[in-house]
Amino acid sequence: MSKQINVALIGNPNTGKTSVFNALTGLNQKVGNYPGITVEKKEGICKLPRGVKAHIIDLPGTYSLNASSLDENVVIELLLNKTDKDFPDVAVVVSDVENLKRNLLLFTQIKDLEIPTILVINMSDRMAYKGISLDIEYLEEQLETKIALISTRKNKGIDGLKELIRSYKELSTKPCMDASSIDVPYFDNLRKAFPNQLLYKLWLVITQDVNFGKTDRKTFDKVEDFKTKSKTDLKRLQQKETIKRYQFINETLKKGQTIDLKSAKDLRIKLDRVLTHKVWGYLIFGIILLTIFQAIYDWSSIPMDFIDSTFASLSEWTKNTLPEGAFTNLLAEGIIAGLGGIVIFIPQIAFLFLFISILEESGYMSRVVFLMDRIMRRFGLSGKSVVPLISGTACAIPAIMATRNIESWKERLITILVTPFTTCSARLPVYLIIISLVIPEGRVLGLSYQALTLMLLYLIGFGAAVGSAWILNKILKIRSKTFFIVEMPNYKLPMFKNVALTVLEKTKSFVFGAGKIILAISIVLWFLASYGPGEDFNNAEQIVTEQYASESLDDDELQQKIASHKLEHSFIGIAGHAIEPAIRPLGYDWKIGIAIVSSFAAREVFVGTLATIYSVGNDKVETITNRMAKEVNVKSGKPLFNFASGISLLLFYAFAMQCMSTLAIVKRETNSWKWPMYQLVLMSAFAYIVALVAFQALK
Amino acid sequence: MTLADLKRGQQGIITDVSSIHIPLKLLEMGCLPGNSVELVQVAPFADPMYLNINGSHLAIRKETAIHIQIETTNE
Ligand SMILES: Nc1nc2c(ncn2[C@@H]2O[C@H](COP(=O)(O)OP(=O)(O)OP(=O)(O)O)[C@@H](O)[C@H]2O)c(=O)[nH]1
Ligand SMILES: [Mg+2]
């Protein structure tokens, strides 16, 4: 037995497929209490008893084998293509004990495909709470399957499931009901025309656009009989089929399941009377958002100060201990300073991820979808677009992937196009540092001005997203069916392990993802800033000493002047001065210009870039914020980061499309370079104009 | 009457669904003749509507709800 067993996890959304996947494989894929968390195929290996290995595939949730959105399609394409390398030897249908009736619909369809099938009934820990009891033996018999009653939360029944997978060859492949009785003559003809094909498979291919391996749809068109049914007839038949299946399921559950309604509790309805209320619902949503912003500020200032000063002393220590030379300078001024510019934001980013993941795990996200649908629809979006827009505050990349469960292509495309406007965590470093420089401290109604400014920036990002969606909705001439169904899952106490893992994973990938880019960029920048061509750079000392000969400067001041003269004439200085005319009207100097250009790779590079440029040739080691506060505008003599230029910078970062990875994902999800290029050009042009107007108005 | 006429907290039985206007997905989630339905909550302007159909808790838009015929069972 060297071959691995291919196992596919299939089931309705939010039934715990990914939780089962994690329990079997020991991996940590993202779990959340919102239908549509998994949107792609994920794979892992599970060790079964007696040295057998299983190749486990986690799939997006689907309500049936009739796909209505992109994520659901993944499942159907896999199940219909016997030639696919991942085609399952055994299908594990994961169901939620509280929604067994609905979950079994998909199960009966999969049985019709004659694949060996195991039925997992998950969340058994909720049975007592809901007053549910099951007759497993009876159900196994009626459904022609083996059942594993498990709870991934309490870690119960997993070993039993593993054993069932290992002995999958003993499973029955007989369908548990006969759906073809809905139109006997039609199905008889079909069977005669394609004696070698599975009847239900044919039916699926006829009723929808799925890729069917070698037998493509054209061969069906040749069959006269296939043409006799109109679209509406087919749909009516599908409805009949659904009713038929439910009849069978109801019959089965009547004997196999008892629900004691007296002992059942329903917290969901009680909570939802308040949380989705016309007035209270919105009020509570607003308060939750406010609390998050205030918390991001209040809880993270202490660890941030600590990190800031640690990096400053690390840099100093490096300079003092290592032998003097180019390498020490590169390390102390380039790398440590650059990394400090990113590590400092770990506390805030971690808090942000913490809140998002609690919102997702509790089940509250669906309520927000409900509350916002009507409003979002005015702008050509769907209530479901709110989820990408909220999770976009962490990062646009998973957010854009999360649009895959939006049914209408137009609503989905618009959501993809506008999601990069939401304030992602990469903008946070830029915002925080500029806000701390240009917005005064102080409080109104217990909320600090700085926290309010941050909240305002998030609202601006959200407003830009919604506003551009409105315009796109008017311009884009795409006709696509729109419909909207969203499930309201039960509220769940967020599981500490799931939340902690999400926070840890996300923070890690933020630091390492950004860290790599920053490392590379700060090394390059450091070289460009430390070397330069020509007289002006190489004889800086002599030139400056002569220039200030008449003034009696002390040694410190003179060194300072020399260093800044060198920087101005280094490679980076020359490049910076070349672009300065373009950005001066926005209130920036050439150093900021370089930082903006380098942030087109990724926004969070901004602070690191400034940190590197400022620390080159600077003997005194300081924290980044202090260093930025001291920077003066050479022309006016006022601080460089003042209210006008600060606001202008904030607005520039709010609107500009500065993230290579997002562009790449948009290309992948829309399948063309056209959309990401529009985003890049239009968003950045808009950012420039707004920043320009803001600075000119405020200065 | 249709599902869109239901008041908050009211219950009913689905009598007919117009299969051309209703996405198959909704039928598959239990929105079929004979099943019970309760209006749990409505958003402003009664749209979307938060329903409990046969034990499934879900929200749909008003434009879909008008194609589902019902009979009320209480009040
Ligand atoms: N009470 C209880 N909750 C569970 C159990 N297993 C999973 N959950 C919760 O159910 C929710 C959904 O879990 P997921 O594993 O993300 O479900 P999924 O089927 O992968 O969902 P999609 O990918 O969205 O289709 C999460 O909030 C889990 O914490 C269980 O055994 N008991
Ligand atoms: Mg999942």
mmCIF file of N, CA and C and ligand atoms in Angstrom, chain A residues 12-20 30-38 58-61 122-126 150-154 361 492 495 498, ligand 1:
data_model
loop_
_atom_site.group_PDB
_atom_site.id
_atom_site.type_symbol
_atom_site.label_atom_id
_atom_site.label_comp_id
_atom_site.label_asym_id
_atom_site.label_seq_id
_atom_site.Cartn_x
_atom_site.Cartn_y
_atom_site.Cartn_z
ATOM 1 N N ASN A 12 -21.572 21.636 3.382
ATOM 2 C CA ASN A 12 -22.115 22.984 3.341
ATOM 3 C C ASN A 12 -21.119 23.958 3.965
ATOM 4 N N PRO A 13 -21.242 25.233 3.626
ATOM 5 C CA PRO A 13 -20.356 26.215 4.242
ATOM 6 C C PRO A 13 -20.513 26.222 5.762
ATOM 7 N N ASN A 14 -19.450 26.485 6.430
ATOM 8 C CA ASN A 14 -19.471 26.708 7.878
ATOM 9 C C ASN A 14 -19.839 25.479 8.715
ATOM 10 N N THR A 15 -19.625 24.294 8.165
ATOM 11 C CA THR A 15 -19.943 23.099 8.948
ATOM 12 C C THR A 15 -18.723 22.560 9.687
ATOM 13 N N GLY A 16 -17.562 23.165 9.436
ATOM 14 C CA GLY A 16 -16.361 22.739 10.140
ATOM 15 C C GLY A 16 -15.428 21.870 9.321
ATOM 16 N N LYS A 17 -15.496 22.002 7.981
ATOM 17 C CA LYS A 17 -14.602 21.198 7.135
ATOM 18 C C LYS A 17 -13.147 21.525 7.418
ATOM 19 N N THR A 18 -12.855 22.811 7.495
ATOM 20 C CA THR A 18 -11.474 23.194 7.730
ATOM 21 C C THR A 18 -11.025 22.772 9.127
ATOM 22 N N SER A 19 -11.941 22.809 10.087
ATOM 23 C CA SER A 19 -11.587 22.334 11.432
ATOM 24 C C SER A 19 -11.251 20.844 11.393
ATOM 25 N N VAL A 20 -12.019 20.069 10.636
ATOM 26 C CA VAL A 20 -11.724 18.641 10.486
ATOM 27 C C VAL A 20 -10.373 18.468 9.784
ATOM 28 N N LYS A 30 -7.065 28.522 7.981
ATOM 29 C CA LYS A 30 -7.938 29.496 8.633
ATOM 30 C C LYS A 30 -9.369 28.971 8.824
ATOM 31 N N VAL A 31 -9.857 29.128 10.055
ATOM 32 C CA VAL A 31 -11.203 28.707 10.421
ATOM 33 C C VAL A 31 -11.962 29.950 10.852
ATOM 34 N N GLY A 32 -13.233 30.027 10.515
ATOM 35 C CA GLY A 32 -13.996 31.192 10.970
ATOM 36 C C GLY A 32 -15.481 30.933 10.889
ATOM 37 N N ASN A 33 -16.239 31.630 11.716
ATOM 38 C CA ASN A 33 -17.681 31.407 11.773
ATOM 39 C C ASN A 33 -18.392 32.310 10.778
ATOM 40 N N TYR A 34 -18.085 32.112 9.501
ATOM 41 C CA TYR A 34 -18.739 32.862 8.437
ATOM 42 C C TYR A 34 -18.740 31.954 7.223
ATOM 43 N N PRO A 35 -19.878 31.796 6.541
ATOM 44 C CA PRO A 35 -19.878 30.894 5.389
ATOM 45 C C PRO A 35 -18.980 31.457 4.301
ATOM 46 N N GLY A 36 -18.032 30.692 3.842
ATOM 47 C CA GLY A 36 -17.164 31.167 2.776
ATOM 48 C C GLY A 36 -15.793 31.602 3.240
ATOM 49 N N ILE A 37 -15.292 30.983 4.297
ATOM 50 C CA ILE A 37 -13.932 31.294 4.748
ATOM 51 C C ILE A 37 -12.925 30.642 3.803
ATOM 52 N N THR A 38 -13.157 29.384 3.466
ATOM 53 C CA THR A 38 -12.267 28.695 2.541
ATOM 54 C C THR A 38 -12.749 28.962 1.117
ATOM 55 N N ASP A 58 -9.058 19.953 1.470
ATOM 56 C CA ASP A 58 -10.113 20.789 2.048
ATOM 57 C C ASP A 58 -10.693 21.633 0.921
ATOM 58 N N LEU A 59 -12.024 21.686 0.865
ATOM 59 C CA LEU A 59 -12.664 22.394 -0.242
ATOM 60 C C LEU A 59 -13.558 23.511 0.278
ATOM 61 N N PRO A 60 -13.866 24.482 -0.586
ATOM 62 C CA PRO A 60 -14.828 25.508 -0.181
ATOM 63 C C PRO A 60 -16.185 24.869 0.089
ATOM 64 N N GLY A 61 -16.971 25.500 0.928
ATOM 65 C CA GLY A 61 -18.292 24.970 1.229
ATOM 66 C C GLY A 61 -19.244 25.144 0.059
ATOM 67 N N ASN A 122 -20.588 16.706 12.540
ATOM 68 C CA ASN A 122 -19.678 17.491 13.381
ATOM 69 C C ASN A 122 -20.471 18.278 14.416
ATOM 70 N N MET A 123 -19.755 18.869 15.359
ATOM 71 C CA MET A 123 -20.322 19.727 16.409
ATOM 72 C C MET A 123 -21.219 18.939 17.355
ATOM 73 N N SER A 124 -20.821 17.703 17.625
ATOM 74 C CA SER A 124 -21.631 16.878 18.516
ATOM 75 C C SER A 124 -21.716 17.491 19.913
ATOM 76 N N ASP A 125 -20.772 18.388 20.219
ATOM 77 C CA ASP A 125 -20.830 19.044 21.541
ATOM 78 C C ASP A 125 -22.077 19.916 21.711
ATOM 79 N N ARG A 126 -22.730 20.253 20.571
ATOM 80 C CA ARG A 126 -23.901 21.124 20.651
ATOM 81 C C ARG A 126 -25.205 20.336 20.810
ATOM 82 N N ILE A 150 -18.578 13.434 15.425
ATOM 83 C CA ILE A 150 -17.361 14.005 16.008
ATOM 84 C C ILE A 150 -17.598 15.424 16.520
ATOM 85 N N SER A 151 -16.627 15.901 17.278
ATOM 86 C CA SER A 151 -16.592 17.316 17.634
ATOM 87 C C SER A 151 -15.137 17.758 17.547
ATOM 88 N N THR A 152 -14.850 18.608 16.599
ATOM 89 C CA THR A 152 -13.458 19.046 16.483
ATOM 90 C C THR A 152 -13.110 19.984 17.625
ATOM 91 N N ARG A 153 -14.136 20.659 18.142
ATOM 92 C CA ARG A 153 -13.866 21.596 19.226
ATOM 93 C C ARG A 153 -13.445 20.855 20.489
ATOM 94 N N LYS A 154 -14.120 19.719 20.749
ATOM 95 C CA LYS A 154 -13.782 18.938 21.944
ATOM 96 C C LYS A 154 -12.807 17.814 21.599
ATOM 97 N N GLU A 361 -14.826 34.991 14.113
ATOM 98 C CA GLU A 361 -15.083 33.740 14.834
ATOM 99 C C GLU A 361 -16.401 33.760 15.595
ATOM 100 N N LYS A 492 -20.928 31.961 18.303
ATOM 101 C CA LYS A 492 -20.040 31.036 18.997
ATOM 102 C C LYS A 492 -19.032 31.840 19.795
ATOM 103 N N MET A 495 -12.937 30.646 19.671
ATOM 104 C CA MET A 495 -12.055 29.664 20.274
ATOM 105 C C MET A 495 -10.679 30.284 20.396
ATOM 106 N N ASN A 498 -8.023 29.223 17.817
ATOM 107 C CA ASN A 498 -8.197 29.728 16.455
ATOM 108 C C ASN A 498 -7.794 31.192 16.341
HETATM 109 N N1 LIG C 1 -19.264 24.068 18.706
HETATM 110 C C1 LIG C 1 -18.462 23.630 17.744
HETATM 111 N N2 LIG C 1 -18.016 24.513 16.819
HETATM 112 C C2 LIG C 1 -17.211 24.058 15.836
HETATM 113 C C3 LIG C 1 -16.824 22.696 15.748
HETATM 114 N N3 LIG C 1 -16.031 22.550 14.653
HETATM 115 C C4 LIG C 1 -15.925 23.776 14.083
HETATM 116 N N4 LIG C 1 -16.619 24.694 14.791
HETATM 117 C C5 LIG C 1 -16.754 26.122 14.490
HETATM 118 O O1 LIG C 1 -17.514 26.246 13.299
HETATM 119 C C6 LIG C 1 -17.088 27.375 12.555
HETATM 120 C C7 LIG C 1 -16.803 26.989 11.118
HETATM 121 O O2 LIG C 1 -15.641 26.198 11.060
HETATM 122 P P1 LIG C 1 -14.759 26.039 9.728
HETATM 123 O O3 LIG C 1 -13.838 24.899 9.974
HETATM 124 O O4 LIG C 1 -14.188 27.331 9.299
HETATM 125 O O5 LIG C 1 -15.891 25.628 8.699
HETATM 126 P P2 LIG C 1 -15.772 25.340 7.126
HETATM 127 O O6 LIG C 1 -16.747 24.264 6.825
HETATM 128 O O7 LIG C 1 -14.364 25.116 6.729
HETATM 129 O O8 LIG C 1 -16.338 26.713 6.560
HETATM 130 P P3 LIG C 1 -16.151 27.336 5.083
HETATM 131 O O9 LIG C 1 -14.732 27.213 4.714
HETATM 132 O O10 LIG C 1 -16.590 28.756 5.270
HETATM 133 O O11 LIG C 1 -17.073 26.594 4.184
HETATM 134 C C8 LIG C 1 -15.900 27.943 13.308
HETATM 135 O O12 LIG C 1 -16.339 29.040 14.066
HETATM 136 C C9 LIG C 1 -15.453 26.805 14.191
HETATM 137 O O13 LIG C 1 -14.821 27.283 15.362
HETATM 138 C C10 LIG C 1 -17.306 21.789 16.766
HETATM 139 O O14 LIG C 1 -17.015 20.596 16.784
HETATM 140 N N5 LIG C 1 -18.106 22.317 17.719
#
